Structure formats: C-alpha cells, structure tokens
Amino acid sequence: MTTILIVEDNPADVFLIKEVLAGAGLTDRYSLEFAEDGEEALLALSRQFNGGPPGLVLLDLNLPKSGGMEVLQRIRENPALARTIVVTWTSSIAPHEAEALLRLGVTRHVIKPMRLE
C-alpha cells in the first residue's frame, strides 16, 4: 500500500486533512503517516514505507525545528525521493518564497483556506 506522509504541526489541520482524505476514499487505498515537525519528517523519510518512498508528501511550510523549505530541499537532494510528489501549503506566501519553492522542485503549492468552507 502506498504511503501519504502528512507533515503538519496543527492538530486542527491534521483532523481536516484526515476528513478530506477519508471523504475522498483515499484512506482505503493509502496508508497515512504523520510528522509534527521538520525533523520528524526527515526521520520518517529516511525509513522505508512498505518497501518504497511515500507516493505523496503533504508538507506544511511553517514547521518547528526544520522548516518545510528545508524538508523539501532534503527530499529533492535524495535520489530515492527525488520523484516523490510534494504538495506544500501555508496560510500565506511571499513572492520570493513561491519562487524558492519552484526552484526546489515543489510539485504543487496550496494556500490554506482561512475559512472551513
């Protein structure tokens, strides 16, 4: 079973992500792993997930310990993870940060909605 690694330090956001993935039927087809900070994410990425890297990393940019940009850079530097789909998100982003994400090879960036709807 392919793994989705969710890197998020906000419990409310983790809850919403789980709900959305379950509502889309993805929790039946994918194993979910969680990390609360950048260091935990890097440790998780150094492990084997069901024989291979995660199929998707959902990565908050504003994390304690190691930030999301650093985690993304480390993912892209690792040949075993280089093709992993990485979707980053944050509540806001400056133009220079968006450019840095593109340079680092983010697959997609999403702005967190300010309201639940």
Tab-separated table of C-alpha atoms in Angstrom, residues 4-72:
chain	number	residue	atom	x	y	z
A	4	ILE	CA	0.974	9.515	2.158
A	5	LEU	CA	3.215	11.389	4.592
A	6	ILE	CA	1.415	14.334	6.197
A	7	VAL	CA	3.739	16.880	7.798
A	8	GLU	CA	1.651	19.275	9.860
A	9	ASP	CA	2.001	20.627	13.401
A	10	ASN	CA	-1.542	21.964	13.814
A	11	PRO	CA	-3.920	19.257	15.163
A	12	ALA	CA	-6.973	21.003	13.659
A	13	ASP	CA	-5.382	20.939	10.200
A	14	VAL	CA	-4.427	17.266	10.654
A	15	PHE	CA	-8.051	16.486	11.540
A	16	LEU	CA	-9.327	18.285	8.434
A	17	ILE	CA	-6.794	16.556	6.186
A	18	LYS	CA	-7.843	13.146	7.535
A	19	GLU	CA	-11.505	14.010	6.964
A	20	VAL	CA	-10.903	15.158	3.389
A	21	LEU	CA	-8.809	12.094	2.516
A	22	ALA	CA	-11.367	9.750	4.093
A	23	GLY	CA	-14.217	11.533	2.307
A	24	ALA	CA	-12.408	11.049	-0.992
A	25	GLY	CA	-11.961	7.333	-0.266
A	26	LEU	CA	-8.181	7.628	-0.165
A	27	THR	CA	-7.718	6.154	3.308
A	28	ASP	CA	-8.855	2.800	1.924
A	29	ARG	CA	-6.139	2.838	-0.748
A	30	TYR	CA	-3.278	4.651	1.002
A	31	SER	CA	-1.515	4.328	4.321
A	32	LEU	CA	-1.288	7.616	6.239
A	33	GLU	CA	1.839	8.555	8.197
A	34	PHE	CA	2.194	11.743	10.220
A	35	ALA	CA	5.028	14.011	11.324
A	36	GLU	CA	4.613	17.075	13.543
A	37	ASP	CA	7.822	18.905	12.669
A	38	GLY	CA	10.571	19.037	10.082
A	39	GLU	CA	12.991	16.793	11.962
A	40	GLU	CA	10.314	14.146	12.466
A	41	ALA	CA	9.507	14.355	8.746
A	42	LEU	CA	13.147	13.870	7.767
A	43	LEU	CA	13.421	10.900	10.129
A	44	ALA	CA	10.251	9.389	8.645
A	45	LEU	CA	11.569	9.923	5.117
A	46	SER	CA	14.749	8.036	5.999
A	47	ARG	CA	12.647	4.923	6.788
A	48	GLN	CA	11.232	2.517	4.257
A	49	PHE	CA	7.476	2.820	3.627
A	50	ASN	CA	6.079	-0.530	2.561
A	51	GLY	CA	9.198	-1.149	0.523
A	52	GLY	CA	9.483	2.295	-1.071
A	53	PRO	CA	9.240	6.041	-0.570
A	54	PRO	CA	5.907	7.726	0.091
A	55	GLY	CA	3.843	8.387	-3.002
A	56	LEU	CA	2.896	11.818	-1.720
A	57	VAL	CA	4.174	14.233	0.914
A	58	LEU	CA	1.747	16.903	2.154
A	59	LEU	CA	4.103	19.455	3.685
A	60	ASP	CA	3.292	22.494	5.790
A	61	LEU	CA	5.924	25.194	5.261
A	62	ASN	CA	5.766	26.670	8.772
A	63	LEU	CA	7.056	23.878	10.986
A	64	PRO	CA	9.011	23.737	14.221
A	65	LYS	CA	12.629	22.512	14.228
A	66	SER	CA	13.267	22.192	10.458
A	67	GLY	CA	11.013	24.261	8.196
A	68	GLY	CA	9.147	22.978	5.181
A	69	MET	CA	11.577	24.568	2.703
A	70	GLU	CA	14.460	22.652	4.262
A	71	VAL	CA	12.471	19.415	4.219
A	72	LEU	CA	11.617	19.956	0.545
